[in-house]
XYZ file of N, CA and C in Angstrom:
837
model
N -4.794 -20.304 3.211
C -3.771 -19.310 3.551
C -3.980 -18.054 2.716
N -3.842 -16.901 3.356
C -3.988 -15.645 2.636
C -2.786 -15.407 1.722
N -2.986 -14.487 0.759
C -1.940 -14.236 -0.227
C -1.612 -12.745 -0.283
N -0.307 -12.467 -0.300
C 0.188 -11.095 -0.446
C 0.963 -11.002 -1.747
N 0.568 -10.085 -2.605
C 1.295 -9.852 -3.856
C 2.269 -8.713 -3.640
N 3.531 -8.959 -4.018
C 4.569 -7.949 -3.823
C 5.229 -7.627 -5.165
N 4.745 -6.596 -5.882
C 5.404 -6.168 -7.117
C 6.741 -5.510 -6.776
N 7.786 -5.843 -7.515
C 9.101 -5.295 -7.208
C 9.897 -5.013 -8.468
N 10.689 -3.950 -8.402
C 11.648 -3.674 -9.468
C 13.069 -3.879 -8.945
N 13.177 -4.489 -7.742
C 14.452 -4.817 -7.103
C 15.262 -3.583 -6.718
N 14.608 -2.446 -6.611
C 15.286 -1.223 -6.172
C 15.371 -1.214 -4.651
N 16.104 -0.246 -4.106
C 16.189 -0.117 -2.653
C 14.814 0.164 -2.054
N 14.016 0.943 -2.768
C 12.667 1.242 -2.291
C 11.832 -0.026 -2.197
N 11.930 -0.874 -3.213
C 11.185 -2.134 -3.197
C 11.701 -3.070 -2.117
N 13.012 -3.159 -1.994
C 13.579 -4.042 -0.974
C 13.186 -3.600 0.437
N 13.090 -2.282 0.627
C 12.642 -1.760 1.911
C 11.201 -2.185 2.187
N 10.367 -2.138 1.154
C 8.959 -2.514 1.301
C 8.793 -4.025 1.482
N 9.762 -4.803 1.014
C 9.666 -6.257 1.113
C 9.589 -6.711 2.564
N 10.282 -6.011 3.442
C 10.229 -6.362 4.859
C 8.811 -6.194 5.396
N 8.113 -5.149 4.941
C 6.717 -4.963 5.350
C 5.865 -6.139 4.869
N 6.107 -6.587 3.630
C 5.340 -7.717 3.097
C 5.586 -8.975 3.919
N 6.846 -9.205 4.295
C 7.189 -10.380 5.101
C 6.563 -10.311 6.487
N 6.647 -9.143 7.124
C 6.084 -8.979 8.461
C 4.568 -9.118 8.431
N 3.950 -8.597 7.382
C 2.506 -8.744 7.227
C 2.143 -10.215 7.080
N 2.912 -10.934 6.264
C 2.661 -12.358 6.073
C 2.787 -13.134 7.381
N 3.793 -12.785 8.174
C 4.009 -13.468 9.447
C 2.844 -13.247 10.405
N 2.298 -12.043 10.400
C 1.283 -11.702 11.387
C -0.139 -12.066 10.977
N -0.380 -12.303 9.695
C -1.737 -12.685 9.283
C -1.754 -14.082 8.670
N -0.637 -14.817 8.811
C -0.535 -16.181 8.287
C -0.798 -16.213 6.783
N 0.107 -15.601 6.037
C -0.051 -15.499 4.589
C 1.237 -15.903 3.878
N 1.123 -16.166 2.593
C 2.287 -16.391 1.744
C 2.530 -15.148 0.901
N 3.764 -15.002 0.413
C 4.127 -13.842 -0.398
C 4.435 -14.288 -1.821
N 3.818 -13.616 -2.777
C 4.110 -13.854 -4.190
C 4.802 -12.608 -4.724
N 6.084 -12.721 -5.063
C 6.780 -11.571 -5.637
C 6.514 -11.532 -7.138
N 6.385 -10.338 -7.656
C 6.084 -10.157 -9.078
C 7.019 -9.113 -9.668
N 7.750 -9.511 -10.706
C 8.573 -8.554 -11.453
C 8.027 -8.477 -12.870
N 7.740 -7.260 -13.309
C 7.168 -7.045 -14.631
C 8.139 -6.225 -15.474
N 8.360 -6.641 -16.696
C 9.216 -5.883 -17.605
C 8.472 -5.637 -18.908
N 8.827 -4.542 -19.563
C 8.218 -4.201 -20.843
C 9.274 -4.250 -21.938
N 8.902 -4.777 -23.081
C 9.806 -4.794 -24.229
C 9.667 -3.483 -24.991
N 10.781 -2.851 -25.340
C 10.702 -1.556 -26.025
C 10.249 -1.714 -27.470
N 9.737 -0.611 -28.012
C 9.410 -0.575 -29.438
C 10.691 -0.250 -30.195
N 11.078 -1.121 -31.093
C 12.347 -0.965 -31.804
C 12.121 -0.307 -33.159
N 12.797 0.814 -33.373
C 12.727 1.510 -34.659
C 13.883 1.016 -35.523
N 13.569 0.260 -36.547
C 14.606 -0.358 -37.376
C 15.109 0.569 -38.483
N 14.544 1.769 -38.577
C 14.892 2.643 -39.703
C 16.230 3.351 -39.521
N 16.806 3.284 -38.300
C 18.042 4.029 -38.044
C 19.269 3.117 -37.964
N 19.162 1.920 -38.426
C 20.313 1.032 -38.383
C 20.643 0.503 -39.761
N 21.927 0.390 -40.052
C 22.379 -0.153 -41.334
C 22.607 -1.658 -41.254
N 22.586 -2.174 -40.037
C 22.846 -3.596 -39.848
C 21.521 -4.343 -39.776
N 21.364 -5.365 -40.571
C 20.114 -6.135 -40.529
C 19.927 -6.755 -39.144
N 18.857 -6.366 -38.483
C 18.547 -6.901 -37.165
C 17.134 -7.447 -37.191
N 16.978 -8.638 -36.715
C 15.662 -9.248 -36.683
C 15.015 -8.963 -35.331
N 13.827 -8.387 -35.374
C 13.138 -7.953 -34.166
C 12.939 -9.107 -33.184
N 12.600 -10.262 -33.698
C 12.356 -11.412 -32.824
C 13.612 -11.770 -32.037
N 14.785 -11.673 -32.701
C 16.045 -11.997 -32.024
C 16.371 -10.968 -30.946
N 16.075 -9.698 -31.226
C 16.311 -8.644 -30.242
C 15.433 -8.870 -29.016
N 14.170 -9.142 -29.257
C 13.246 -9.372 -28.138
C 13.650 -10.612 -27.341
N 14.098 -11.635 -28.042
C 14.524 -12.857 -27.348
C 15.716 -12.558 -26.427
N 16.637 -11.722 -26.924
C 17.801 -11.356 -26.125
C 17.390 -10.528 -24.912
N 16.467 -9.588 -25.103
C 15.997 -8.750 -23.999
C 15.265 -9.592 -22.951
N 14.456 -10.537 -23.414
C 13.728 -11.396 -22.479
C 14.703 -12.255 -21.677
N 15.759 -12.735 -22.336
C 16.756 -13.538 -21.641
C 17.473 -12.710 -20.581
N 17.812 -11.457 -20.928
C 18.483 -10.581 -19.961
C 17.590 -10.318 -18.751
N 16.297 -10.098 -18.999
C 15.365 -9.870 -17.898
C 15.232 -11.102 -17.023
N 15.234 -12.265 -17.650
C 15.131 -13.506 -16.889
C 16.381 -13.725 -16.032
N 17.546 -13.460 -16.596
C 18.786 -13.630 -15.849
C 18.845 -12.655 -14.668
N 18.416 -11.413 -14.908
C 18.381 -10.433 -13.822
C 17.407 -10.867 -12.736
N 16.275 -11.411 -13.154
C 15.268 -11.904 -12.216
C 15.859 -13.008 -11.342
N 16.567 -13.941 -11.971
C 17.193 -15.040 -11.216
C 18.245 -14.528 -10.243
N 18.981 -13.499 -10.644
C 20.034 -12.953 -9.778
C 19.465 -12.224 -8.570
N 18.272 -11.627 -8.725
C 17.702 -10.805 -7.658
C 16.915 -11.603 -6.633
N 16.412 -12.754 -7.004
C 15.621 -13.569 -6.072
C 16.414 -13.913 -4.805
N 17.689 -14.307 -4.915
C 18.465 -14.573 -3.695
C 18.588 -13.355 -2.777
N 18.550 -12.138 -3.357
C 18.617 -10.929 -2.542
C 17.402 -10.850 -1.629
N 16.237 -11.167 -2.177
C 15.013 -11.162 -1.375
C 15.072 -12.246 -0.302
N 15.617 -13.399 -0.666
C 15.752 -14.481 0.313
C 16.675 -14.060 1.460
N 17.719 -13.335 1.117
C 18.656 -12.864 2.133
C 17.979 -11.891 3.090
N 17.140 -11.004 2.545
C 16.402 -10.067 3.398
C 15.530 -10.831 4.390
N 14.883 -11.877 3.905
C 14.045 -12.696 4.788
C 14.886 -13.359 5.876
N 16.034 -13.904 5.499
C 16.895 -14.579 6.469
C 17.457 -13.610 7.502
N 17.817 -12.404 7.055
C 18.395 -11.410 7.972
C 17.409 -11.019 9.068
N 16.120 -11.134 8.783
C 15.099 -10.745 9.753
C 14.379 -11.971 10.328
N 15.005 -13.146 10.158
C 14.490 -14.399 10.708
C 13.074 -14.689 10.195
N 12.865 -14.430 8.919
C 11.558 -14.651 8.307
C 11.650 -15.637 7.145
N 12.680 -16.468 7.153
C 12.868 -17.423 6.075
C 11.788 -18.498 6.053
N 11.011 -18.605 7.137
C 9.936 -19.595 7.178
C 8.714 -19.158 6.369
N 8.664 -17.889 5.972
C 7.532 -17.403 5.180
C 7.576 -18.044 3.791
N 6.451 -18.558 3.345
C 6.376 -19.154 2.005
C 6.457 -18.049 0.957
N 7.432 -18.162 0.050
C 7.637 -17.155 -0.983
C 7.709 -17.834 -2.343
N 6.923 -17.345 -3.291
C 7.020 -17.796 -4.677
C 7.265 -16.569 -5.553
N 7.779 -16.806 -6.763
C 8.225 -15.691 -7.602
C 7.660 -15.817 -9.011
N 7.199 -14.670 -9.537
C 6.589 -14.644 -10.863
C 7.246 -13.549 -11.698
N 7.571 -13.873 -12.944
C 8.120 -12.914 -13.900
C 7.151 -12.809 -15.074
N 6.696 -11.575 -15.374
C 5.735 -11.368 -16.448
C 6.176 -10.218 -17.343
N 5.777 -10.287 -18.589
C 6.055 -9.217 -19.539
C 4.780 -8.417 -19.755
N 4.927 -7.095 -19.847
C 3.772 -6.263 -20.122
C 3.698 -5.062 -19.208
N 2.496 -4.538 -19.054
C 2.268 -3.342 -18.228
C 2.146 -3.735 -16.765
N 2.818 -2.985 -15.899
C 2.840 -3.308 -14.479
C 1.439 -3.317 -13.869
N 0.722 -2.212 -14.009
C -0.584 -2.089 -13.359
C -1.547 -3.158 -13.866
N -1.563 -3.371 -15.164
C -2.461 -4.380 -15.745
C -2.149 -5.764 -15.188
N -0.864 -6.110 -15.114
C -0.481 -7.425 -14.598
C -0.814 -7.572 -13.119
N -0.595 -6.513 -12.338
C -0.899 -6.575 -10.908
C -2.390 -6.783 -10.695
N -3.203 -5.971 -11.359
C -4.654 -6.078 -11.190
C -5.159 -7.444 -11.641
N -4.604 -7.951 -12.752
C -5.010 -9.261 -13.238
C -4.654 -10.359 -12.243
N -3.451 -10.276 -11.669
C -3.030 -11.298 -10.704
C -3.865 -11.265 -9.431
N -4.288 -10.083 -9.005
C -5.123 -10.012 -7.800
C -6.434 -10.760 -8.014
N -6.917 -10.759 -9.242
C -8.165 -11.468 -9.550
C -7.931 -12.970 -9.694
N -6.938 -13.323 -10.491
C -6.694 -14.744 -10.797
C -6.207 -15.504 -9.569
N -5.316 -14.885 -8.792
C -4.723 -15.548 -7.632
C -5.493 -15.283 -6.332
N -6.572 -14.521 -6.413
C -7.379 -14.192 -5.226
C -6.501 -13.570 -4.128
N -5.813 -12.512 -4.515
C -4.882 -11.830 -3.617
C -5.636 -11.042 -2.549
N -5.167 -11.137 -1.304
C -5.778 -10.392 -0.210
C -5.150 -9.008 -0.035
N -3.810 -8.947 -0.145
C -3.082 -7.686 0.038
C -2.076 -7.506 -1.101
N -1.895 -6.250 -1.499
C -0.804 -5.875 -2.398
C 0.088 -4.918 -1.617
N 1.388 -5.217 -1.550
C 2.338 -4.350 -0.856
C 3.308 -3.800 -1.897
N 3.410 -2.477 -1.978
C 4.240 -1.847 -2.999
C 5.110 -0.755 -2.395
N 6.393 -0.762 -2.721
C 7.268 0.334 -2.371
C 7.017 1.489 -3.313
N 7.053 2.706 -2.798
C 6.698 3.862 -3.615
C 7.661 5.016 -3.417
N 7.913 5.718 -4.497
C 8.682 6.957 -4.428
C 8.470 7.727 -5.705
N 8.859 8.978 -5.692
C 8.713 9.816 -6.866
C 9.358 11.156 -6.599
N 9.119 12.111 -7.482
C 9.822 13.376 -7.325
C 8.935 14.596 -7.479
N 7.774 14.459 -8.106
C 6.980 15.643 -8.398
C 5.572 15.483 -7.856
N 5.299 16.099 -6.747
C 3.947 16.071 -6.220
C 3.679 14.850 -5.375
N 2.662 14.934 -4.537
C 2.403 13.858 -3.590
C 1.988 12.571 -4.274
N 1.192 12.692 -5.343
C 0.730 11.460 -5.985
C 1.927 10.638 -6.445
N 2.991 11.312 -6.943
C 4.200 10.604 -7.348
C 5.101 10.344 -6.147
N 5.266 11.348 -5.295
C 6.224 11.235 -4.191
C 5.826 10.159 -3.201
N 4.559 10.156 -2.809
C 4.178 9.284 -1.709
C 3.719 7.910 -2.174
N 2.716 7.847 -3.016
C 2.238 6.525 -3.396
C 2.606 6.143 -4.821
N 3.026 7.113 -5.618
C 3.440 6.782 -6.971
C 2.239 6.559 -7.870
N 2.402 6.871 -9.137
C 1.287 6.723 -10.071
C 0.876 5.267 -10.230
N 1.841 4.351 -10.237
C 1.500 2.933 -10.376
C 0.715 2.448 -9.168
N 1.181 2.794 -7.977
C 0.490 2.364 -6.768
C -0.899 2.971 -6.696
N -1.027 4.241 -7.076
C -2.335 4.895 -7.069
C -3.288 4.176 -8.009
N -2.792 3.772 -9.177
C -3.638 3.068 -10.139
C -4.062 1.706 -9.614
N -3.135 1.025 -8.936
C -3.475 -0.272 -8.348
C -4.506 -0.090 -7.242
N -4.317 0.945 -6.404
C -5.249 1.203 -5.308
C -6.671 1.404 -5.815
N -6.813 2.054 -6.952
C -8.147 2.345 -7.465
C -8.644 1.281 -8.434
N -7.794 0.302 -8.776
C -8.184 -0.687 -9.783
C -8.392 -2.090 -9.272
N -8.202 -2.320 -7.976
C -8.353 -3.668 -7.443
C -9.147 -3.638 -6.153
N -9.771 -4.762 -5.838
C -10.522 -4.882 -4.587
C -9.624 -5.371 -3.446
N -8.396 -5.767 -3.786
C -7.453 -6.180 -2.736
C -7.067 -4.966 -1.908
N -6.675 -5.199 -0.667
C -6.182 -4.113 0.168
C -4.758 -3.794 -0.279
N -4.492 -2.521 -0.536
C -3.194 -2.114 -1.082
C -2.444 -1.295 -0.042
N -1.209 -1.728 0.243
C -0.366 -1.058 1.223
C 0.803 -0.408 0.499
N 0.829 0.935 0.492
C 1.909 1.673 -0.140
C 2.946 2.074 0.892
N 4.211 1.720 0.641
C 5.291 1.981 1.600
C 6.207 3.084 1.061
N 6.202 4.266 1.663
C 7.116 5.329 1.210
C 8.573 4.901 1.371
N 9.416 5.374 0.493
C 10.816 4.963 0.516
C 11.514 5.337 1.819
N 11.032 6.394 2.495
C 11.669 6.838 3.737
C 11.084 6.161 4.973
N 10.151 5.250 4.764
C 9.523 4.582 5.899
C 10.349 3.375 6.323
N 10.889 3.422 7.530
C 11.641 2.301 8.084
C 10.723 1.458 8.949
N 10.770 0.146 8.763
C 9.817 -0.724 9.447
C 9.921 -0.613 10.962
N 8.772 -0.445 11.571
C 8.618 -0.548 13.015
C 7.438 -1.476 13.268
N 7.449 -2.228 14.357
C 6.299 -3.082 14.667
C 5.015 -2.249 14.657
N 4.009 -2.746 13.957
C 2.766 -2.002 13.812
C 1.915 -2.198 15.059
N 1.922 -1.199 15.922
C 1.169 -1.259 17.173
C 0.043 -0.231 17.222
N 0.118 0.771 16.342
C -0.941 1.767 16.278
C -1.316 2.029 14.818
N -2.592 1.837 14.515
C -3.101 2.057 13.169
C -4.062 3.236 13.196
N -3.779 4.256 12.407
C -4.684 5.388 12.300
C -5.756 5.095 11.256
N -6.975 5.535 11.522
C -8.084 5.338 10.583
C -8.903 6.613 10.532
N -8.862 7.293 9.390
C -9.622 8.533 9.258
C -11.080 8.209 8.954
N -11.990 8.933 9.583
C -13.404 8.624 9.408
C -14.277 9.848 9.561
N -15.438 9.773 8.930
C -16.510 10.742 9.138
C -17.779 10.009 9.572
N -17.576 8.764 10.055
C -18.652 7.952 10.616
C -19.748 7.628 9.594
N -19.324 7.309 8.360
C -20.296 6.894 7.351
C -20.503 5.384 7.421
N -21.577 4.917 6.795
C -21.871 3.481 6.769
C -20.735 2.715 6.095
N -20.200 3.292 4.997
C -19.110 2.625 4.279
C -17.866 2.500 5.158
N -17.599 3.522 5.931
C -16.427 3.488 6.813
C -16.627 2.520 7.973
N -17.853 2.330 8.387
C -18.141 1.344 9.434
C -17.746 -0.041 8.947
N -18.102 -0.367 7.712
C -17.745 -1.657 7.131
C -16.237 -1.770 6.961
N -15.584 -0.674 6.549
C -14.133 -0.686 6.356
C -13.401 -0.891 7.674
N -13.913 -0.287 8.734
C -13.290 -0.461 10.044
C -13.393 -1.915 10.489
N -14.493 -2.554 10.188
C -14.634 -3.982 10.492
C -13.595 -4.796 9.716
N -13.343 -4.419 8.454
C -12.360 -5.125 7.636
C -10.944 -4.932 8.172
N -10.733 -3.820 8.863
C -9.414 -3.509 9.389
C -9.101 -4.299 10.663
N -10.121 -4.783 11.337
C -9.932 -5.464 12.611
C -9.022 -6.692 12.528
N -9.178 -7.596 11.532
C -8.289 -8.770 11.473
C -6.816 -8.390 11.359
N -6.522 -7.327 10.612
C -5.144 -6.867 10.494
C -4.636 -6.378 11.842
N -5.448 -5.599 12.537
C -5.053 -5.086 13.847
C -4.846 -6.227 14.840
N -5.721 -7.205 14.794
C -5.575 -8.346 15.706
C -4.301 -9.120 15.408
N -3.980 -9.263 14.123
C -2.772 -9.991 13.748
C -1.520 -9.365 14.321
N -1.494 -8.040 14.368
C -0.342 -7.316 14.910
C -0.522 -6.959 16.381
N -1.663 -7.343 16.957
C -2.009 -6.941 18.324
C -1.894 -5.428 18.443
N -2.484 -4.734 17.472
C -2.366 -3.282 17.382
C -3.664 -2.599 17.786
N -3.539 -1.357 18.187
C -4.684 -0.515 18.501
C -5.070 0.284 17.257
N -6.359 0.496 17.086
C -6.848 1.333 15.992
C -7.278 2.678 16.570
N -6.667 3.737 16.079
C -6.982 5.087 16.533
C -7.814 5.768 15.439
N -9.118 5.882 15.674
C -10.003 6.508 14.700
C -9.938 8.028 14.852
N -9.747 8.710 13.731
C -9.550 10.157 13.742
C -10.697 10.832 12.996
N -11.462 11.623 13.691
C -12.529 12.412 13.069
C -12.219 13.885 13.287
N -11.970 14.607 12.194
C -11.707 16.040 12.275
C -13.029 16.761 12.032
N -13.553 17.354 13.078
C -14.854 18.032 13.007
C -14.637 19.496 12.633
N -15.117 19.851 11.449
C -14.963 21.226 10.960
C -16.252 22.002 11.180
N -16.205 23.277 10.850
C -17.388 24.124 11.005
C -18.519 23.660 10.097
N -18.168 23.028 8.983
C -19.177 22.585 8.016
C -19.491 21.095 8.111
N -18.857 20.398 9.034
C -19.032 18.950 9.079
C -19.206 18.493 10.520
N -20.448 18.289 10.909
C -20.753 17.837 12.265
C -21.518 16.523 12.188
N -20.984 15.488 12.783
C -21.650 14.193 12.829
C -22.503 14.123 14.091
N -23.694 13.559 13.950
C -24.595 13.406 15.091
C -23.920 12.608 16.201
N -23.999 13.111 17.409
C -23.360 12.471 18.558
C -23.906 11.058 18.792
N -25.153 10.826 18.414
C -25.751 9.496 18.585
C -25.017 8.469 17.726
N -24.639 8.868 16.504
C -23.915 7.958 15.604
C -22.552 7.613 16.197
N -21.868 8.612 16.719
C -20.562 8.380 17.336
C -20.699 7.430 18.522
N -21.734 7.638 19.322
C -21.979 6.771 20.478
C -22.263 5.341 20.042
N -23.007 5.185 18.940
C -23.304 3.852 18.416
C -22.020 3.119 18.012
N -21.110 3.832 17.349
C -19.834 3.231 16.937
C -19.043 2.772 18.161
N -19.040 3.571 19.173
C -18.295 3.210 20.385
C -18.861 1.937 21.009
N -20.166 1.770 20.938
C -20.794 0.549 21.466
C -20.433 -0.651 20.598
N -20.489 -0.467 19.282
C -20.201 -1.560 18.349
C -18.793 -2.118 18.556
N -17.833 -1.224 18.813
C -16.432 -1.645 18.906
C -15.906 -1.637 20.343
N -16.785 -1.721 21.299
C -16.358 -1.620 22.698
C -15.484 -2.797 23.135
N -15.601 -3.940 22.457
C -14.807 -5.110 22.817
C -13.479 -5.164 22.063
N -13.247 -4.213 21.197
C -12.034 -4.188 20.375
C -11.089 -3.090 20.861
N -9.840 -3.173 20.383
C -8.864 -2.136 20.716
C -9.027 -0.962 19.751
N -10.158 -0.280 19.886
C -10.492 0.844 19.016
C -10.780 2.069 19.874
N -10.095 3.156 19.568
C -10.281 4.416 20.289
C -10.711 5.490 19.299
N -11.610 6.362 19.750
C -12.130 7.419 18.877
C -11.637 8.782 19.348
N -11.122 9.548 18.387
C -10.603 10.888 18.684
C -11.390 11.909 17.872
N -12.104 12.786 18.554
C -12.875 13.841 17.904
C -12.093 15.141 18.060
N -11.619 15.690 16.947
C -10.760 16.873 16.996
C -11.432 18.012 16.230
N -11.618 19.123 16.886
C -12.220 20.303 16.239
C -11.138 21.111 15.535
N -11.279 21.214 14.221
C -10.309 21.976 13.428
C -10.847 22.150 12.016
N -10.521 23.260 11.413
C -10.881 23.482 10.011
C -9.734 23.129 9.076
N -8.592 22.736 9.643
C -7.431 22.330 8.851
C -7.327 20.812 8.923
N -8.081 20.125 8.080
C -8.196 18.672 8.166
C -6.858 17.983 7.936
N -6.183 18.348 6.846
C -4.930 17.669 6.505
C -3.861 17.892 7.572
N -3.706 19.139 7.995
C -2.704 19.449 9.028
C -2.998 18.708 10.320
N -4.270 18.616 10.654
C -4.663 17.950 11.896
C -4.341 16.462 11.850
N -4.595 15.841 10.702
C -4.288 14.410 10.549
C -2.787 14.173 10.643
N -2.018 15.012 9.965
C -0.560 14.884 9.993
C -0.034 15.031 11.415
N -0.519 16.054 12.107
C -0.067 16.288 13.478
C -0.433 15.119 14.383
N -1.628 14.575 14.196
C -2.055 13.442 15.018
C -1.150 12.236 14.783
N -0.843 11.969 13.532
C 0.021 10.827 13.191
C 1.397 10.997 13.820
N 1.938 12.193 13.719
C 3.285 12.437 14.236
C 3.356 12.410 15.759
N 2.360 12.959 16.412
C 2.406 13.071 17.871
C 1.932 11.810 18.582
N 1.198 10.934 17.868
C 0.674 9.725 18.499
C 1.371 8.449 18.036
N 2.503 8.619 17.348
C 3.317 7.474 16.935
C 2.502 6.434 16.164
N 1.760 6.913 15.158
C 0.975 6.027 14.301
C 1.914 5.327 13.326
N 1.803 4.015 13.217
C 2.704 3.243 12.355
C 2.134 2.967 10.976
N 0.825 3.149 10.820
C 0.181 2.878 9.538
C -1.104 3.689 9.488
N -1.374 4.307 8.343
C -2.598 5.082 8.170
C -3.515 4.349 7.197
N -4.745 4.082 7.622
C -5.739 3.411 6.779
C -6.812 4.410 6.380
N -7.175 4.400 5.102
C -8.194 5.315 4.603
C -9.101 4.574 3.642
N -10.367 4.955 3.631
C -11.319 4.353 2.707
C -11.153 4.964 1.325
N -10.999 4.108 0.339
C -10.844 4.530 -1.046
C -12.175 4.302 -1.754
N -12.927 5.376 -1.983
C -14.223 5.252 -2.636
C -14.074 5.049 -4.145
N -13.279 5.913 -4.757
C -13.123 5.880 -6.209
C -11.935 6.752 -6.577
N -11.619 6.785 -7.857
C -10.433 7.514 -8.302
C -10.493 8.989 -7.913
N -11.651 9.600 -8.011
C -11.740 11.023 -7.698
C -11.357 11.307 -6.253
N -11.516 10.300 -5.398
C -11.107 10.467 -3.999
C -9.623 10.767 -3.916
N -8.816 9.974 -4.631
C -7.366 10.176 -4.580
C -6.982 11.495 -5.234
N -7.671 11.835 -6.322
C -7.339 13.080 -6.999
C -7.636 14.284 -6.113
N -8.697 14.194 -5.320
C -9.004 15.305 -4.427
C -8.111 15.297 -3.193
N -7.728 14.085 -2.753
C -6.887 13.980 -1.563
C -5.500 14.561 -1.820
N -4.917 14.205 -2.972
C -3.538 14.608 -3.228
C -3.486 15.876 -4.087
N -4.136 16.926 -3.623
C -4.106 18.183 -4.361
C -2.856 18.985 -3.984
N -2.625 20.045 -4.715
C -1.368 20.782 -4.595
C -1.105 21.287 -3.186
N -2.125 21.825 -2.519
C -1.899 22.410 -1.204
C -1.446 21.379 -0.189
N -1.781 20.116 -0.440
C -1.406 19.050 0.481
C -0.023 18.496 0.179
N 0.445 18.709 -1.037
C 1.697 18.102 -1.471
C 2.863 18.420 -0.546
N 3.127 19.706 -0.333
C 4.288 20.092 0.474
C 4.161 19.599 1.910
N 2.969 19.699 2.478
C 2.772 19.300 3.871
C 3.047 17.802 4.057
N 2.381 16.992 3.238
C 2.470 15.545 3.408
C 3.839 15.017 2.993
N 4.397 15.566 1.919
C 5.681 15.086 1.428
C 6.779 15.261 2.466
N 6.676 16.309 3.266
C 7.717 16.565 4.251
C 7.436 15.927 5.593
N 6.169 15.670 5.900
C 5.832 15.256 7.263
C 5.282 13.839 7.398
N 4.658 13.313 6.368
C 4.027 12.000 6.491
C 4.896 10.935 5.852
N 5.407 10.033 6.681
C 6.302 8.995 6.175
C 5.843 7.602 6.602
N 4.580 7.489 6.968
C 4.063 6.176 7.378
C 3.374 5.510 6.188
N 3.322 4.188 6.190
C 2.633 3.477 5.107
C 1.150 3.837 5.053
N 0.589 3.759 3.858
C -0.827 4.059 3.636
C -1.539 2.807 3.150
N -2.601 2.413 3.871
C -3.399 1.249 3.498
C -4.706 1.714 2.889
N -4.971 1.314 1.659
C -6.210 1.689 0.975
C -7.249 0.600 1.183
N -8.342 0.975 1.842
C -9.470 0.070 2.035
C -10.521 0.384 0.962
N -11.388 -0.569 0.702
C -12.390 -0.380 -0.338
C -13.791 -0.595 0.203
N -14.725 0.204 -0.325
C -16.119 -0.079 0.009
C -16.639 -1.142 -0.945
N -17.833 -1.620 -0.700
C -18.356 -2.717 -1.505
C -18.770 -2.301 -2.902
């Protein structure tokens, strides 16, 4: 059985993303492992007149986190029941330490297939859309990472957008995307924005069409020098429910989420983002 890791802070944003994790589990026959991570603060003992033992303070904080964890688990169970997904196998893990480090470690130890994370922020697209933690997870693990914007309300995933420039790495990534599409009985809409400086050989495009002729894959070649605007418009006008992109390395995300894109995407793009990885 496949495994989905769901890091949560029990916020509304996380609870909203939990439904995506459950629906994903239902459609690809997977179990969900929820993960809550807490950090113990550094205690400065120089400003108190009352003798306080650090170990006792930490023990109290750990107990409070554990009690909160126990109180929140039924909330997740209720979400599953409300959407008739109580049959999904769910286990729960509580860990102390850094969120990103624990998530990446668990993806390795537990052989996680997907990580689903709710995301929100306030300053810039990297924070607003995928969040710094989610961005770090996307670039630090080989698992497929699905970032769910806080404003994204779940809809059945019937159309998956996939941006491409017809590279060998993207060919492999598109193959990896097929099982997910089949699980949801979804169509994959491949988007190639052809600019004045970027022309792919027509023979390569024809080869891709032959390779995927038996699959629900459609190719859209759009001439435009405004790549980001064109992708946004395509997603909005074609009712795309999920956008998949190949994540080469950290610099990819840094170049993708630059300032000029922040305002456009923050206001217009509200669909989940799936980060695929090359080998």
